[in-house]
Coordinates of C-alpha atoms in Angstrom, one line a residue:
M1 CA 39.6 1.6 -44.3
R2 CA 40.0 1.1 -40.6
R3 CA 37.3 -1.7 -40.7
L4 CA 38.0 -2.7 -44.8
L5 CA 41.4 -3.3 -43.0
S6 CA 40.2 -5.6 -40.3
S7 CA 38.9 -7.2 -42.3
L8 CA 41.8 -8.1 -44.1
I9 CA 43.5 -8.9 -40.9
S10 CA 43.8 -13.1 -41.2
P11 CA 41.7 -14.5 -37.4
F12 CA 44.4 -16.7 -37.0
F13 CA 46.5 -13.6 -36.0
L14 CA 43.7 -11.9 -34.2
A15 CA 43.7 -14.6 -32.4
A16 CA 47.5 -15.3 -31.5
T17 CA 47.8 -11.5 -30.9
M18 CA 45.0 -12.0 -28.4
G19 CA 46.1 -14.7 -26.1
A20 CA 49.8 -13.6 -26.0
A21 CA 48.0 -10.4 -24.4
W22 CA 46.0 -12.5 -22.2
A23 CA 48.9 -14.4 -21.1
A24 CA 50.5 -12.2 -20.0
S25 CA 47.6 -11.4 -17.4
D26 CA 45.7 -14.5 -16.4
S27 CA 44.4 -13.0 -14.3
L28 CA 41.2 -10.3 -14.0
T29 CA 40.0 -9.0 -10.7
I30 CA 36.3 -7.9 -10.7
Y31 CA 34.1 -6.0 -7.0
T32 CA 31.3 -5.3 -7.1
Y33 CA 28.1 -6.4 -4.9
D34 CA 27.4 -9.1 -2.3
S35 CA 24.2 -9.3 -3.9
F36 CA 25.9 -10.1 -7.8
T37 CA 27.8 -13.2 -6.8
A38 CA 26.0 -14.6 -4.4
E39 CA 25.3 -18.3 -5.6
W40 CA 22.1 -17.6 -6.7
G41 CA 22.8 -14.4 -8.6
P42 CA 24.3 -13.5 -12.0
G43 CA 27.9 -14.2 -10.3
P44 CA 28.1 -17.7 -11.1
G45 CA 26.9 -18.3 -14.1
V46 CA 29.3 -15.1 -15.4
E47 CA 32.3 -15.8 -14.2
K48 CA 31.5 -19.3 -15.8
A49 CA 30.8 -18.0 -18.9
F50 CA 34.1 -15.6 -19.2
E51 CA 36.4 -18.0 -17.8
A52 CA 35.5 -20.5 -21.0
E53 CA 36.4 -17.9 -23.4
C54 CA 39.7 -16.0 -22.0
G55 CA 41.0 -19.5 -20.2
C56 CA 41.6 -17.2 -17.6
D57 CA 41.0 -16.8 -13.5
L58 CA 37.3 -14.6 -12.4
K59 CA 37.3 -12.7 -9.2
F60 CA 34.9 -11.7 -8.3
V61 CA 35.3 -9.4 -4.9
S62 CA 32.3 -8.4 -3.3
V63 CA 31.0 -6.0 -0.3
A64 CA 27.3 -4.0 0.5
D65 CA 26.1 -2.1 -2.2
G66 CA 26.9 0.1 -5.1
V67 CA 27.7 3.1 -3.0
A68 CA 29.8 0.6 0.0
L69 CA 31.5 0.2 -3.5
L70 CA 32.3 3.6 -4.6
N71 CA 33.0 4.0 -1.2
R72 CA 35.7 1.3 -0.8
V73 CA 36.9 1.6 -4.4
K74 CA 38.6 5.5 -3.4
L75 CA 39.3 4.6 0.2
E76 CA 42.3 1.7 -0.7
G77 CA 42.9 5.0 -3.9
A78 CA 45.0 3.2 -6.7
G79 CA 47.0 0.6 -4.5
S80 CA 43.1 -1.2 -5.4
K81 CA 43.8 -4.4 -6.7
A82 CA 39.6 -3.8 -8.8
D83 CA 40.6 -4.8 -12.7
I84 CA 36.5 -3.9 -12.7
V85 CA 34.6 -1.5 -10.8
L86 CA 30.7 -3.5 -11.2
G87 CA 27.2 -2.4 -9.5
L88 CA 28.3 1.1 -9.5
D89 CA 25.4 3.4 -11.0
T90 CA 24.9 6.7 -12.5
N91 CA 24.0 8.6 -9.4
L92 CA 27.4 7.8 -8.7
V93 CA 29.3 8.3 -12.3
A94 CA 29.9 11.7 -12.0
D95 CA 32.0 11.2 -7.9
A96 CA 33.6 8.2 -9.6
K97 CA 35.2 10.0 -12.5
A98 CA 36.2 12.6 -10.1
S99 CA 38.3 9.8 -8.2
G100 CA 41.3 9.8 -10.6
L101 CA 40.5 6.3 -10.0
F102 CA 38.6 4.6 -13.5
V103 CA 39.5 5.1 -17.1
P104 CA 38.0 5.3 -20.4
H105 CA 37.1 1.8 -22.1
G106 CA 37.4 3.0 -24.8
L107 CA 34.6 0.7 -27.3
E108 CA 32.5 2.1 -30.0
Q109 CA 29.3 1.5 -27.7
S110 CA 26.5 0.7 -29.3
E111 CA 22.4 1.6 -29.3
T112 CA 21.6 0.3 -26.0
P113 CA 17.5 -1.0 -25.2
V114 CA 18.1 1.7 -21.5
P115 CA 15.9 4.7 -22.0
G116 CA 17.7 7.8 -22.8
G117 CA 20.4 5.5 -24.5
W118 CA 23.3 6.1 -21.8
R119 CA 26.1 6.5 -22.9
D120 CA 30.1 7.0 -21.1
E121 CA 33.4 7.3 -22.0
M122 CA 34.0 5.6 -19.3
F123 CA 30.9 3.5 -18.1
M124 CA 29.1 1.4 -19.7
P125 CA 25.3 -0.4 -18.6
F126 CA 24.9 -3.5 -18.0
D127 CA 21.4 -3.6 -15.9
Y128 CA 19.2 -1.6 -15.6
G129 CA 14.9 -1.0 -13.6
Y130 CA 13.2 1.0 -11.8
F131 CA 12.9 1.9 -7.8
A132 CA 9.4 0.6 -6.9
V133 CA 7.7 0.4 -3.9
I134 CA 7.4 -4.1 -3.0
Y135 CA 4.0 -4.8 -0.9
D136 CA 3.2 -8.0 1.2
T137 CA -0.8 -8.4 -0.8
E138 CA -1.3 -10.8 1.9
T139 CA -0.8 -8.0 4.7
V140 CA -1.6 -4.6 2.8
K141 CA -5.0 -4.6 0.5
T142 CA -4.5 -1.3 -0.4
P143 CA -1.4 -0.2 -1.6
P144 CA 0.6 3.7 -1.4
A145 CA -0.2 5.3 -5.4
S146 CA 1.3 7.9 -5.2
L147 CA 5.2 8.6 -3.5
A148 CA 2.5 11.4 -1.5
D149 CA 0.6 8.3 -0.6
L150 CA 2.9 7.2 0.4
V151 CA 4.6 10.0 3.1
S152 CA 1.7 10.4 4.4
G153 CA -0.4 6.6 5.2
D154 CA -0.8 5.3 7.4
S155 CA 2.1 5.4 10.1
D156 CA 1.3 1.3 11.4
T157 CA 2.3 0.0 7.5
K158 CA 5.7 -0.2 7.8
I159 CA 8.2 0.2 5.0
V160 CA 12.2 -0.8 5.1
I161 CA 14.8 1.5 3.1
Q162 CA 17.6 1.7 2.6
D163 CA 20.8 4.3 4.3
P164 CA 21.7 6.6 0.2
R165 CA 24.8 6.7 1.6
T166 CA 25.2 2.9 1.8
S167 CA 22.8 1.2 -1.1
T168 CA 22.2 1.9 -4.7
P169 CA 18.2 1.5 -3.5
G170 CA 18.7 4.0 -0.7
L171 CA 20.3 6.5 -2.8
G172 CA 17.8 6.9 -5.8
L173 CA 14.8 7.1 -2.4
L174 CA 16.9 10.0 -2.0
L175 CA 17.0 11.2 -5.4
W176 CA 13.0 10.7 -6.1
M177 CA 12.0 12.0 -3.4
K178 CA 14.6 15.1 -4.2
S179 CA 13.2 15.1 -7.3
V180 CA 9.2 14.8 -7.2
Y181 CA 9.1 16.5 -3.5
G182 CA 12.4 19.7 -5.0
D183 CA 12.1 21.6 -2.0
G184 CA 10.3 20.4 0.9
A185 CA 12.1 16.6 -0.3
A186 CA 12.2 17.2 3.6
A187 CA 9.4 17.9 5.2
A188 CA 8.7 14.8 2.8
W189 CA 10.6 12.8 4.6
E190 CA 9.4 14.2 7.8
K191 CA 6.4 12.8 6.8
L192 CA 7.2 9.4 5.9
R193 CA 9.9 8.2 9.4
P194 CA 7.7 6.7 11.3
R195 CA 6.6 4.8 8.2
V196 CA 10.2 3.6 8.5
L197 CA 11.3 0.9 10.9
T198 CA 14.1 0.7 9.5
V199 CA 17.5 1.8 8.2
T200 CA 19.5 -1.5 6.2
P201 CA 23.2 -0.5 4.7
G202 CA 22.1 -2.2 1.8
W203 CA 19.3 -4.3 -0.4
G204 CA 19.8 -7.1 0.9
E205 CA 19.1 -7.1 5.0
A206 CA 15.9 -4.9 3.5
Y207 CA 14.7 -6.8 1.5
G208 CA 15.6 -10.2 3.7
L209 CA 13.8 -8.6 6.5
F210 CA 10.3 -8.0 4.3
T211 CA 10.4 -11.4 3.0
S212 CA 10.7 -12.3 7.1
G213 CA 7.5 -10.5 7.3
E214 CA 9.0 -8.3 9.1
A215 CA 8.2 -5.2 7.5
P216 CA 5.0 -5.8 4.3
M217 CA 6.6 -3.0 2.5
V218 CA 10.2 -2.7 1.0
L219 CA 12.6 -0.6 -1.2
S220 CA 12.9 -2.3 -4.3
Y221 CA 12.3 -2.4 -7.9
T222 CA 9.1 -2.8 -10.1
T223 CA 11.2 -6.1 -11.0
S224 CA 11.0 -7.7 -7.6
P225 CA 7.5 -9.4 -8.3
A226 CA 9.2 -11.0 -11.2
Y227 CA 11.4 -13.9 -9.2
H228 CA 8.9 -15.4 -7.2
M229 CA 6.8 -15.3 -9.5
I230 CA 9.3 -16.9 -11.1
A231 CA 11.4 -19.3 -9.0
E232 CA 7.8 -19.0 -5.8
G233 CA 5.1 -19.7 -8.0
S234 CA 3.2 -17.1 -6.2
E235 CA 2.0 -13.6 -7.3
R236 CA 1.9 -12.4 -3.0
Y237 CA 4.5 -9.4 -3.4
R238 CA 3.8 -6.7 -5.8
A239 CA 5.1 -2.9 -6.6
A240 CA 3.1 -0.5 -6.5
A241 CA 2.6 1.3 -9.6
F242 CA 3.1 5.6 -8.4
S243 CA 0.9 8.8 -10.1
E244 CA 4.0 10.9 -10.0
G245 CA 6.3 8.3 -12.1
H246 CA 9.7 6.0 -11.1
Y247 CA 13.0 7.2 -10.8
L248 CA 15.5 5.5 -12.8
Q249 CA 18.3 3.3 -11.8
I250 CA 21.4 2.1 -14.7
E251 CA 24.2 0.1 -13.6
V252 CA 27.7 0.2 -14.8
A253 CA 30.7 -0.6 -14.9
G254 CA 34.3 0.6 -15.4
L255 CA 38.3 0.3 -16.2
T256 CA 40.1 1.8 -13.0
K257 CA 43.8 2.8 -14.1
K258 CA 44.7 -1.0 -12.8
G259 CA 42.8 -2.2 -15.4
G260 CA 43.5 -0.3 -18.3
T261 CA 46.6 -2.0 -18.6
N262 CA 45.1 -5.1 -18.5
P263 CA 43.5 -6.5 -21.1
L264 CA 41.2 -9.3 -19.8
A265 CA 39.0 -5.5 -18.1
K266 CA 38.2 -4.6 -21.6
A267 CA 37.8 -8.8 -23.3
F268 CA 35.2 -8.6 -20.1
L269 CA 33.4 -5.2 -20.9
E270 CA 32.9 -6.5 -24.6
F271 CA 32.1 -9.7 -23.3
M272 CA 29.1 -7.7 -20.6
S273 CA 27.5 -6.5 -23.4
G274 CA 27.2 -9.5 -25.3
P275 CA 24.4 -12.4 -24.4
G276 CA 26.9 -14.3 -22.4
F277 CA 26.6 -11.7 -19.7
Q278 CA 22.9 -10.5 -20.0
D279 CA 21.1 -13.1 -21.3
V280 CA 21.7 -14.8 -17.8
I281 CA 20.4 -10.7 -15.5
P282 CA 17.0 -11.1 -16.2
E283 CA 16.5 -14.5 -13.8
T284 CA 19.9 -14.5 -11.3
N285 CA 19.9 -10.4 -11.1
W286 CA 16.5 -9.7 -11.7
M287 CA 16.4 -6.1 -13.9
F288 CA 16.8 -5.6 -17.4
P289 CA 19.6 -6.1 -19.7
A290 CA 20.7 -3.3 -21.0
G291 CA 23.2 -5.0 -23.3
K292 CA 22.9 -8.3 -26.6
T293 CA 20.4 -10.9 -25.4
S294 CA 19.5 -13.9 -27.8
K295 CA 16.7 -15.0 -25.9
P296 CA 13.1 -12.3 -24.6
L297 CA 12.5 -11.7 -21.0
P298 CA 10.4 -14.4 -19.4
E299 CA 6.8 -14.1 -19.4
A300 CA 6.6 -13.4 -16.2
F301 CA 7.9 -9.5 -17.3
G302 CA 5.2 -8.3 -18.7
K303 CA 3.2 -8.8 -15.9
L304 CA 5.4 -5.4 -14.3
V305 CA 4.3 -1.9 -13.3
K306 CA 5.2 0.0 -16.4
P307 CA 6.3 3.6 -15.2
A308 CA 4.0 6.0 -16.2
K309 CA 7.0 8.6 -16.3
T310 CA 10.6 8.4 -15.9
L311 CA 12.8 10.2 -13.6
L312 CA 16.4 11.4 -14.1
F313 CA 19.7 13.7 -12.2
S314 CA 22.2 13.9 -13.9
P315 CA 25.4 12.8 -12.6
E316 CA 26.5 16.4 -12.2
E317 CA 22.9 17.1 -11.0
I318 CA 23.7 14.8 -8.6
A319 CA 27.7 14.6 -7.5
S320 CA 26.5 19.2 -7.0
N321 CA 24.3 17.8 -4.7
R322 CA 25.1 14.6 -2.8
K323 CA 26.8 15.5 0.1
A324 CA 23.1 18.4 0.4
W325 CA 20.5 15.7 0.2
V326 CA 22.0 12.9 2.6
D327 CA 22.2 15.9 4.9
E328 CA 19.0 17.6 4.7
W329 CA 17.5 13.0 4.2
L330 CA 19.8 13.3 8.5
A331 CA 18.5 15.6 9.5
A332 CA 14.6 14.8 8.9
M333 CA 15.6 11.3 9.8
S334 CA 17.3 12.1 13.0
R335 CA 14.5 14.1 14.5

């Protein structure tokens, strides 16, 4: 019945109603991470496309990485200026919900290409990818073929990783290690420690050290080599395929309580799941799109590592154990 009634409503009435609602709030503030808003990231294109539709002012506020993003919103509390937080991942959604700062989006969720078809009443996916060790083929002739190889390999061949307290890739590696090693994760971290050149607060710092030649390996994504293939015409940097499988990251966006009262916020989430947003993801955020696109993936994506197995903890299991697992990591890395 609702669909039938909707089809009878004049599109002119809908346009007028939406226009009146948007006029009451002509700006939208989105908190996200630094690389999203960089001039080479998806932010500029997304901002231009959405503003063309809404006739509004879209404002991005960025921090270093996804975990830092949640920490900032929690610190600001009910006084946060964010309408939407974009750039958390499924490893953080249980903690985000527990903060009481987010509200249900109330949107219908169609099938997505995300492995497992992830859905949630408060958070919507906008892209996904798999964590991977990226290596420099000019320096590393025999890349690790497993986490076991990485952990027990030559300590002279260094890797840059990220801090799980501030970075979603850093948290991803923590969960990857835990999913493979279980109770033996602390011992595995101790073995890996001599190979770690440094631990950075976010992904950008780590990848910058890698591409500047400070270390021959870095924690990133299976999709990272696509950037070098497309933007630089180079296959120098590659992802190592790990026999145990790769840990999945699904990035999400959600409405804050403030955003729940701003019609533009829900309109943006609807926009986010369509081609205006999703088409720019592969060649700007260098991840797989998690919504509807109007064009196929770039050819380079067909050359990427395809994980033999997908590893993923539930958000609830992570929320219950995250502090203990981070403390375990801290203890092992500081010995």
